[in-house]
PDB file of C-alpha atoms in Angstrom:
ATOM      1  CA  MET A 306      45.214  29.231  10.672  1.00 35.00           C
ATOM      2  CA  GLU A 307      46.202  32.715   9.555  1.00 37.00           C
ATOM      3  CA  SER A 308      48.967  32.948   7.007  1.00 37.00           C
ATOM      4  CA  MET A 309      52.466  33.446   8.279  1.00 40.00           C
ATOM      5  CA  GLU A 310      53.872  36.972   8.283  1.00 41.00           C
ATOM      6  CA  ILE A 311      56.702  37.201   5.800  1.00 39.00           C
ATOM      7  CA  SER A 312      60.027  38.822   6.581  1.00 44.00           C
ATOM      8  CA  ASN A 313      63.204  37.175   5.313  1.00 47.00           C
ATOM      9  CA  LEU A 314      61.053  34.044   4.990  1.00 46.00           C
ATOM     10  CA  ALA A 315      60.095  35.422   1.577  1.00 41.00           C
ATOM     11  CA  ASN A 316      63.197  33.655   0.302  1.00 46.00           C
ATOM     12  CA  LEU A 317      61.601  30.362   1.341  1.00 47.00           C
ATOM     13  CA  SER A 318      58.037  31.075   0.236  1.00 41.00           C
ATOM     14  CA  ASN A 319      58.084  28.126  -2.142  1.00 37.00           C
ATOM     15  CA  LEU A 320      58.399  25.718   0.792  1.00 53.00           C
ATOM     16  CA  GLU A 321      55.139  24.031   1.698  1.00 56.00           C
ATOM     17  CA  ILE A 322      55.908  24.146   5.413  1.00 58.00           C
ATOM     18  CA  LEU A 323      55.547  27.925   5.607  1.00 62.00           C
ATOM     19  CA  LYS A 324      51.993  28.278   4.325  1.00 68.00           C
ATOM     20  CA  ASN A 325      49.961  27.927   7.504  1.00 77.00           C
ATOM     21  CA  PHE A 326      52.118  29.151  10.340  1.00 89.00           C
ATOM     22  CA  LYS A 327      50.992  31.916  12.686  1.00 89.00           C
ATOM     23  CA  LEU A 328      53.203  34.504  14.382  1.00 88.00           C
ATOM     24  CA  ILE A 329      52.758  34.226  18.170  1.00 91.00           C
ATOM     25  CA  LYS A 330      55.732  36.072  19.634  1.00 90.00           C
ATOM     26  CA  GLN A 331      58.569  38.394  18.745  1.00 89.00           C
ATOM     27  CA  GLY A 332      61.631  38.755  20.953  1.00 84.00           C
ATOM     28  CA  ALA A 333      64.852  40.701  20.612  1.00 83.00           C
ATOM     29  CA  GLU A 334      66.530  37.995  18.525  1.00 85.00           C
ATOM     30  CA  ALA A 335      63.793  36.061  16.756  1.00 91.00           C
ATOM     31  CA  LYS A 336      60.157  35.626  15.792  1.00 90.00           C
ATOM     32  CA  ILE A 337      58.257  32.525  16.884  1.00 93.00           C
ATOM     33  CA  TYR A 338      55.498  30.906  14.826  1.00 92.00           C
ATOM     34  CA  THR A 339      53.313  27.846  15.361  1.00 94.00           C
ATOM     35  CA  GLY A 340      51.740  25.503  12.847  1.00 92.00           C
ATOM     36  CA  ILE A 341      51.905  22.016  11.390  1.00 89.00           C
ATOM     37  CA  TYR A 342      55.023  20.525   9.815  1.00 88.00           C
ATOM     38  CA  GLN A 343      54.789  17.015   8.400  1.00 86.00           C
ATOM     39  CA  ASN A 344      51.737  16.284  10.581  1.00 90.00           C
ATOM     40  CA  ASN A 345      53.556  17.442  13.737  1.00 93.00           C
ATOM     41  CA  LYS A 346      52.530  20.454  15.799  1.00 95.00           C
ATOM     42  CA  SER A 347      55.594  22.616  15.459  1.00 95.00           C
ATOM     43  CA  VAL A 348      57.322  25.893  16.226  1.00 95.00           C
ATOM     44  CA  ILE A 349      59.323  27.912  13.730  1.00 94.00           C
ATOM     45  CA  LYS A 350      62.034  30.165  15.108  1.00 94.00           C
ATOM     46  CA  GLU A 351      63.173  32.818  12.662  1.00 90.00           C
ATOM     47  CA  ARG A 352      66.167  35.017  13.354  1.00 91.00           C
ATOM     48  CA  PHE A 353      65.339  38.269  11.650  1.00 86.00           C
ATOM     49  CA  THR A 354      67.629  40.836  10.061  1.00 86.00           C
ATOM     50  CA  LYS A 355      69.137  43.477  12.335  1.00 87.00           C
ATOM     51  CA  THR A 356      69.243  46.654  10.262  1.00 86.00           C
ATOM     52  CA  TYR A 357      71.888  48.283  12.489  1.00 90.00           C
ATOM     53  CA  ARG A 358      74.412  45.601  11.449  1.00 91.00           C
ATOM     54  CA  HIS A 359      76.175  45.393   8.118  1.00 93.00           C
ATOM     55  CA  PRO A 360      74.179  42.916   5.991  1.00 90.00           C
ATOM     56  CA  ASP A 361      77.124  40.547   5.514  1.00 92.00           C
ATOM     57  CA  LEU A 362      77.909  40.564   9.246  1.00 94.00           C
ATOM     58  CA  ASP A 363      74.238  40.083  10.105  1.00 91.00           C
ATOM     59  CA  ARG A 364      73.945  37.053   7.809  1.00 91.00           C
ATOM     60  CA  ALA A 365      77.149  35.561   9.223  1.00 94.00           C
ATOM     61  CA  ILE A 366      76.002  36.002  12.844  1.00 93.00           C
ATOM     62  CA  ASN A 367      72.546  34.567  12.192  1.00 93.00           C
ATOM     63  CA  ARG A 368      73.985  31.623  10.271  1.00 95.00           C
ATOM     64  CA  LYS A 369      76.499  30.853  13.025  1.00 95.00           C
ATOM     65  CA  ARG A 370      73.959  31.143  15.852  1.00 95.00           C
ATOM     66  CA  THR A 371      71.346  29.056  14.047  1.00 96.00           C
ATOM     67  CA  LYS A 372      73.864  26.328  13.309  1.00 97.00           C
ATOM     68  CA  MET A 373      75.084  26.322  16.930  1.00 97.00           C
ATOM     69  CA  GLU A 374      71.549  26.242  18.331  1.00 98.00           C
ATOM     70  CA  VAL A 375      70.615  23.214  16.232  1.00 98.00           C
ATOM     71  CA  LYS A 376      73.840  21.419  17.128  1.00 98.00           C
ATOM     72  CA  LEU A 377      73.435  21.996  20.871  1.00 98.00           C
ATOM     73  CA  LEU A 378      69.746  21.035  20.886  1.00 98.00           C
ATOM     74  CA  GLN A 379      70.772  17.757  19.292  1.00 97.00           C
ATOM     75  CA  ASN A 380      73.705  17.335  21.692  1.00 98.00           C
ATOM     76  CA  ALA A 381      71.426  17.921  24.686  1.00 98.00           C
ATOM     77  CA  ALA A 382      68.980  15.327  23.393  1.00 97.00           C
ATOM     78  CA  THR A 383      71.761  12.725  23.216  1.00 98.00           C
ATOM     79  CA  LEU A 384      72.400  13.433  26.926  1.00 97.00           C
ATOM     80  CA  ASN A 385      68.758  12.521  27.655  1.00 97.00           C
ATOM     81  CA  ILE A 386      67.928  16.130  28.444  1.00 98.00           C
ATOM     82  CA  ASN A 387      64.390  17.007  27.418  1.00 98.00           C
ATOM     83  CA  CYS A 388      64.397  19.710  24.743  1.00 98.00           C
ATOM     84  CA  PRO A 389      62.497  20.302  21.492  1.00 98.00           C
ATOM     85  CA  LYS A 390      63.246  17.939  18.606  1.00 98.00           C
ATOM     86  CA  VAL A 391      64.586  19.681  15.503  1.00 97.00           C
ATOM     87  CA  TYR A 392      62.602  18.796  12.384  1.00 94.00           C
ATOM     88  CA  PHE A 393      64.224  21.113   9.853  1.00 92.00           C
ATOM     89  CA  SER A 394      66.744  23.949   9.757  1.00 92.00           C
ATOM     90  CA  ASP A 395      67.977  26.490   7.232  1.00 90.00           C
ATOM     91  CA  HIS A 396      71.135  28.126   8.545  1.00 91.00           C
ATOM     92  CA  THR A 397      71.325  30.632   5.690  1.00 88.00           C
ATOM     93  CA  ASN A 398      67.933  32.149   6.493  1.00 86.00           C
ATOM     94  CA  GLY A 399      68.092  31.627  10.251  1.00 90.00           C
ATOM     95  CA  ILE A 400      65.202  29.175  10.371  1.00 92.00           C
ATOM     96  CA  ILE A 401      64.638  26.285  12.782  1.00 95.00           C
ATOM     97  CA  VAL A 402      61.492  24.137  12.721  1.00 94.00           C
ATOM     98  CA  MET A 403      61.143  22.238  15.960  1.00 96.00           C
ATOM     99  CA  GLU A 404      58.741  20.332  18.138  1.00 97.00           C
ATOM    100  CA  LEU A 405      55.950  22.200  19.910  1.00 98.00           C
ATOM    101  CA  ILE A 406      55.990  21.162  23.573  1.00 98.00           C
ATOM    102  CA  GLU A 407      52.305  20.512  24.208  1.00 97.00           C
ATOM    103  CA  ASN A 408      50.457  20.708  27.517  1.00 97.00           C
ATOM    104  CA  SER A 409      53.161  22.825  29.087  1.00 98.00           C
ATOM    105  CA  VAL A 410      53.646  26.064  30.997  1.00 98.00           C
ATOM    106  CA  THR A 411      56.829  27.954  31.671  1.00 98.00           C
ATOM    107  CA  CYS A 412      58.597  27.207  34.926  1.00 98.00           C
ATOM    108  CA  ARG A 413      57.917  30.856  35.780  1.00 98.00           C
ATOM    109  CA  GLU A 414      54.153  30.293  35.518  1.00 97.00           C
ATOM    110  CA  PHE A 415      54.429  26.966  37.327  1.00 97.00           C
ATOM    111  CA  ILE A 416      56.127  28.555  40.357  1.00 97.00           C
ATOM    112  CA  LEU A 417      53.795  31.569  40.412  1.00 96.00           C
ATOM    113  CA  ASN A 418      50.757  29.265  40.293  1.00 95.00           C
ATOM    114  CA  LEU A 419      52.242  27.120  43.053  1.00 94.00           C
ATOM    115  CA  VAL A 420      52.581  30.211  45.252  1.00 92.00           C
ATOM    116  CA  LYS A 421      48.950  31.184  44.573  1.00 92.00           C
ATOM    117  CA  LYS A 422      47.729  27.833  45.910  1.00 92.00           C
ATOM    118  CA  LYS A 423      48.412  28.967  49.493  1.00 84.00           C
ATOM    119  CA  LEU A 424      50.003  25.677  50.462  1.00 92.00           C
ATOM    120  CA  SER A 425      51.554  25.174  53.868  1.00 94.00           C
ATOM    121  CA  GLU A 426      55.191  26.252  54.053  1.00 93.00           C
ATOM    122  CA  GLU A 427      56.257  22.631  54.438  1.00 96.00           C
ATOM    123  CA  GLU A 428      54.304  21.458  51.389  1.00 96.00           C
ATOM    124  CA  MET A 429      55.438  24.419  49.283  1.00 95.00           C
ATOM    125  CA  GLU A 430      59.101  23.844  50.111  1.00 96.00           C
ATOM    126  CA  ALA A 431      58.807  20.116  49.395  1.00 97.00           C
ATOM    127  CA  LYS A 432      57.440  20.807  45.900  1.00 97.00           C
ATOM    128  CA  LEU A 433      59.967  23.561  45.171  1.00 97.00           C
ATOM    129  CA  LYS A 434      62.827  21.369  46.408  1.00 98.00           C
ATOM    130  CA  ILE A 435      61.945  18.562  44.002  1.00 98.00           C
ATOM    131  CA  LEU A 436      61.589  20.988  41.089  1.00 98.00           C
ATOM    132  CA  SER A 437      64.777  22.894  41.901  1.00 98.00           C
ATOM    133  CA  GLU A 438      66.973  19.839  42.321  1.00 98.00           C
ATOM    134  CA  GLN A 439      65.776  18.439  38.993  1.00 98.00           C
ATOM    135  CA  ILE A 440      66.579  21.728  37.257  1.00 98.00           C
ATOM    136  CA  GLY A 441      70.009  21.742  38.901  1.00 98.00           C
ATOM    137  CA  LYS A 442      70.737  18.224  37.684  1.00 98.00           C
ATOM    138  CA  ILE A 443      69.850  19.225  34.115  1.00 98.00           C
ATOM    139  CA  ILE A 444      72.146  22.265  34.231  1.00 98.00           C
ATOM    140  CA  GLY A 445      74.886  20.162  35.815  1.00 98.00           C
ATOM    141  CA  LYS A 446      74.642  17.609  33.036  1.00 98.00           C
ATOM    142  CA  LEU A 447      74.825  20.336  30.384  1.00 98.00           C
ATOM    143  CA  HIS A 448      77.860  21.899  32.067  1.00 98.00           C
ATOM    144  CA  LEU A 449      79.602  18.564  32.524  1.00 98.00           C
ATOM    145  CA  ASN A 450      79.444  18.265  28.745  1.00 98.00           C
ATOM    146  CA  LEU A 451      80.719  21.853  28.296  1.00 98.00           C
ATOM    147  CA  ILE A 452      77.342  23.187  27.090  1.00 98.00           C
ATOM    148  CA  VAL A 453      76.564  26.674  28.395  1.00 98.00           C
ATOM    149  CA  HIS A 454      72.921  27.675  27.919  1.00 98.00           C
ATOM    150  CA  GLY A 455      73.543  31.414  27.979  1.00 97.00           C
ATOM    151  CA  ASP A 456      70.017  32.502  28.941  1.00 97.00           C
ATOM    152  CA  LEU A 457      68.883  30.451  31.922  1.00 98.00           C
ATOM    153  CA  THR A 458      65.616  31.861  33.232  1.00 97.00           C
ATOM    154  CA  THR A 459      62.396  30.254  34.432  1.00 97.00           C
ATOM    155  CA  SER A 460      60.832  31.412  31.147  1.00 96.00           C
ATOM    156  CA  ASN A 461      63.245  29.211  29.179  1.00 97.00           C
ATOM    157  CA  ILE A 462      62.296  26.081  31.102  1.00 98.00           C
ATOM    158  CA  LEU A 463      58.963  24.409  30.404  1.00 98.00           C
ATOM    159  CA  ILE A 464      57.001  22.112  32.697  1.00 98.00           C
ATOM    160  CA  GLN A 465      55.136  19.550  30.592  1.00 98.00           C
ATOM    161  CA  ASN A 466      52.152  17.679  32.067  1.00 97.00           C
ATOM    162  CA  TYR A 467      52.309  20.266  34.826  1.00 95.00           C
ATOM    163  CA  GLU A 468      49.071  19.078  36.454  1.00 93.00           C
ATOM    164  CA  ASN A 469      50.778  15.885  37.614  1.00 92.00           C
ATOM    165  CA  ASP A 470      53.558  15.198  40.118  1.00 90.00           C
ATOM    166  CA  ASP A 471      55.462  13.256  37.430  1.00 94.00           C
ATOM    167  CA  TYR A 472      55.795  16.314  35.187  1.00 97.00           C
ATOM    168  CA  LYS A 473      58.627  16.616  32.676  1.00 98.00           C
ATOM    169  CA  ILE A 474      61.137  19.488  32.652  1.00 98.00           C
ATOM    170  CA  VAL A 475      62.019  20.723  29.147  1.00 98.00           C
ATOM    171  CA  VAL A 476      64.808  23.212  28.409  1.00 98.00           C
ATOM    172  CA  ILE A 477      64.141  25.576  25.504  1.00 98.00           C
ATOM    173  CA  ASP A 478      65.735  28.515  23.679  1.00 96.00           C
ATOM    174  CA  PHE A 479      69.338  27.539  23.077  1.00 97.00           C
ATOM    175  CA  GLY A 480      69.731  30.667  20.960  1.00 95.00           C
ATOM    176  CA  LEU A 481      72.618  32.044  23.039  1.00 95.00           C
ATOM    177  CA  SER A 482      74.122  28.665  23.896  1.00 97.00           C
ATOM    178  CA  TYR A 483      77.683  27.700  23.112  1.00 97.00           C
ATOM    179  CA  LYS A 484      80.359  25.128  23.827  1.00 98.00           C
ATOM    180  CA  THR A 485      82.865  26.293  26.410  1.00 98.00           C
ATOM    181  CA  ASN A 486      86.403  24.940  26.706  1.00 97.00           C
ATOM    182  CA  LEU A 487      88.793  23.744  29.383  1.00 94.00           C
ATOM    183  CA  THR A 488      90.401  27.182  29.642  1.00 96.00           C
ATOM    184  CA  SER A 489      87.290  29.296  30.278  1.00 97.00           C
ATOM    185  CA  GLN A 490      84.828  26.669  31.528  1.00 98.00           C
ATOM    186  CA  PHE A 491      84.740  27.727  35.205  1.00 98.00           C
ATOM    187  CA  GLU A 492      83.988  31.344  34.361  1.00 98.00           C
ATOM    188  CA  ASP A 493      81.425  30.434  31.699  1.00 98.00           C
ATOM    189  CA  LYS A 494      79.585  27.965  33.906  1.00 98.00           C
ATOM    190  CA  ALA A 495      79.606  30.348  36.870  1.00 98.00           C
ATOM    191  CA  VAL A 496      78.163  33.162  34.765  1.00 98.00           C
ATOM    192  CA  ASP A 497      75.459  30.781  33.466  1.00 98.00           C
ATOM    193  CA  LEU A 498      74.476  30.000  37.065  1.00 98.00           C
ATOM    194  CA  TYR A 499      74.647  33.668  38.054  1.00 98.00           C
ATOM    195  CA  VAL A 500      72.279  34.650  35.238  1.00 98.00           C
ATOM    196  CA  LEU A 501      69.771  32.128  36.593  1.00 98.00           C
ATOM    197  CA  GLU A 502      70.222  33.347  40.157  1.00 98.00           C
ATOM    198  CA  ARG A 503      69.567  36.948  39.121  1.00 97.00           C
ATOM    199  CA  ALA A 504      66.534  35.897  37.077  1.00 97.00           C
ATOM    200  CA  LEU A 505      65.105  34.078  40.101  1.00 97.00           C
ATOM    201  CA  LEU A 506      65.624  37.127  42.330  1.00 97.00           C
ATOM    202  CA  SER A 507      63.863  39.284  39.760  1.00 96.00           C
ATOM    203  CA  THR A 508      60.884  37.008  39.118  1.00 95.00           C
ATOM    204  CA  HIS A 509      60.472  34.932  42.283  1.00 95.00           C
ATOM    205  CA  SER A 510      61.990  37.156  44.959  1.00 94.00           C
ATOM    206  CA  GLN A 511      60.333  35.475  47.933  1.00 94.00           C
ATOM    207  CA  GLN A 512      61.348  31.946  46.897  1.00 96.00           C
ATOM    208  CA  ALA A 513      64.592  32.736  45.034  1.00 97.00           C
ATOM    209  CA  ASP A 514      67.099  31.862  47.751  1.00 97.00           C
ATOM    210  CA  PHE A 515      65.423  28.546  48.560  1.00 98.00           C
ATOM    211  CA  ILE A 516      65.067  27.601  44.890  1.00 98.00           C
ATOM    212  CA  PHE A 517      68.652  28.476  43.960  1.00 98.00           C
ATOM    213  CA  LYS A 518      70.092  26.719  47.014  1.00 98.00           C
ATOM    214  CA  ASN A 519      68.356  23.510  45.910  1.00 98.00           C
ATOM    215  CA  ILE A 520      69.292  24.029  42.277  1.00 98.00           C
ATOM    216  CA  LEU A 521      72.911  23.958  43.457  1.00 98.00           C
ATOM    217  CA  VAL A 522      72.239  20.704  45.360  1.00 98.00           C
ATOM    218  CA  GLY A 523      71.100  19.060  42.126  1.00 98.00           C
ATOM    219  CA  TYR A 524      73.840  20.784  40.142  1.00 98.00           C
ATOM    220  CA  GLU A 525      76.628  19.455  42.363  1.00 98.00           C
ATOM    221  CA  ALA A 526      75.300  15.930  41.905  1.00 98.00           C
ATOM    222  CA  GLU A 527      75.770  16.098  38.111  1.00 98.00           C
ATOM    223  CA  CYS A 528      78.372  18.741  37.237  1.00 98.00           C
ATOM    224  CA  GLY A 529      81.390  16.482  37.648  1.00 96.00           C
ATOM    225  CA  PRO A 530      84.632  16.724  39.616  1.00 96.00           C
ATOM    226  CA  ASN A 531      85.121  20.487  39.192  1.00 96.00           C
ATOM    227  CA  LYS A 532      82.184  21.620  41.318  1.00 97.00           C
ATOM    228  CA  LYS A 533      84.454  23.305  43.901  1.00 97.00           C
ATOM    229  CA  GLN A 534      86.148  25.460  41.257  1.00 98.00           C
ATOM    230  CA  ILE A 535      82.822  26.355  39.628  1.00 98.00           C
ATOM    231  CA  LEU A 536      81.180  27.406  42.910  1.00 98.00           C
ATOM    232  CA  GLU A 537      84.242  29.412  43.929  1.00 98.00           C
ATOM    233  CA  ARG A 538      84.094  31.207  40.593  1.00 98.00           C
ATOM    234  CA  LEU A 539      80.354  31.784  41.089  1.00 98.00           C
ATOM    235  CA  GLU A 540      81.143  33.674  44.294  1.00 97.00           C
ATOM    236  CA  LEU A 541      83.651  35.844  42.392  1.00 97.00           C
ATOM    237  CA  VAL A 542      81.048  36.551  39.705  1.00 97.00           C
ATOM    238  CA  ARG A 543      78.582  37.557  42.438  1.00 96.00           C
ATOM    239  CA  GLN A 544      81.158  39.940  43.906  1.00 94.00           C
ATOM    240  CA  ARG A 545      81.676  41.546  40.504  1.00 91.00           C
ATOM    241  CA  GLY A 546      77.920  41.889  40.145  1.00 83.00           C
ATOM    242  CA  ARG A 547      77.612  43.590  43.536  1.00 78.00           C
ATOM    243  CA  LYS A 548      80.415  46.027  42.659  1.00 68.00           C
ATOM    244  CA  ARG A 549      78.685  46.940  39.392  1.00 72.00           C
ATOM    245  CA  SER A 550      75.439  47.523  41.291  1.00 64.00           C
ATOM    246  CA  MET A 551      77.171  49.827  43.772  1.00 61.00           C
ATOM    247  CA  ILE A 552      78.908  51.789  41.012  1.00 61.00           C
ATOM    248  CA  GLY A 553      75.674  51.950  39.030  1.00 56.00           C
TER     249      GLY A 553
END
């Protein structure tokens, strides 16, 4: 493997784990690398320095977000939600080493490939219904335990063993996740759902309404006794979104 590009990882260059990792992606918040850690195929997520922020503020934000991401990945795992295992973390340098989810595609790719298969409408809807309800149940379980993902899109959900009907759904990228509270939970959960709804409309416009309707079916089965309040707040969030769109 090619050597890992060094940014603020230079501070950790003495660690054996960093020698043979390869940069594969850079997003707005972090760089993603793949390699081997303790004989496990792994991913390193590195939150890099934002030069427009004061250095002390930048370090504090990255430390807080890294710590929260690790905590919520571990919390989700205790709820039997499939997500990457955390092997190592360094909050000071914004580093998380976690499990590489092998033999997987994003849910985005999975749905797009399903559409390309030219299935009958009945068969297509049956497959999308199963997928959507399972996703809804996962989100409902997270929300029941006051975990807000913060960036729900079909790119942040992986389908492992996607060739089979007994595939596994894995939630990734808890980088913007947080614990809500009893005061703001309805708003926070509704916004989380709204973000997903908008992402579906953007990426899977033809199937979005059907998918989201069935996500809500699964969601209501797992989100606990406050589903009425959450869905009412979702409608208010939608109304705010429509007003913003009209105003521009």
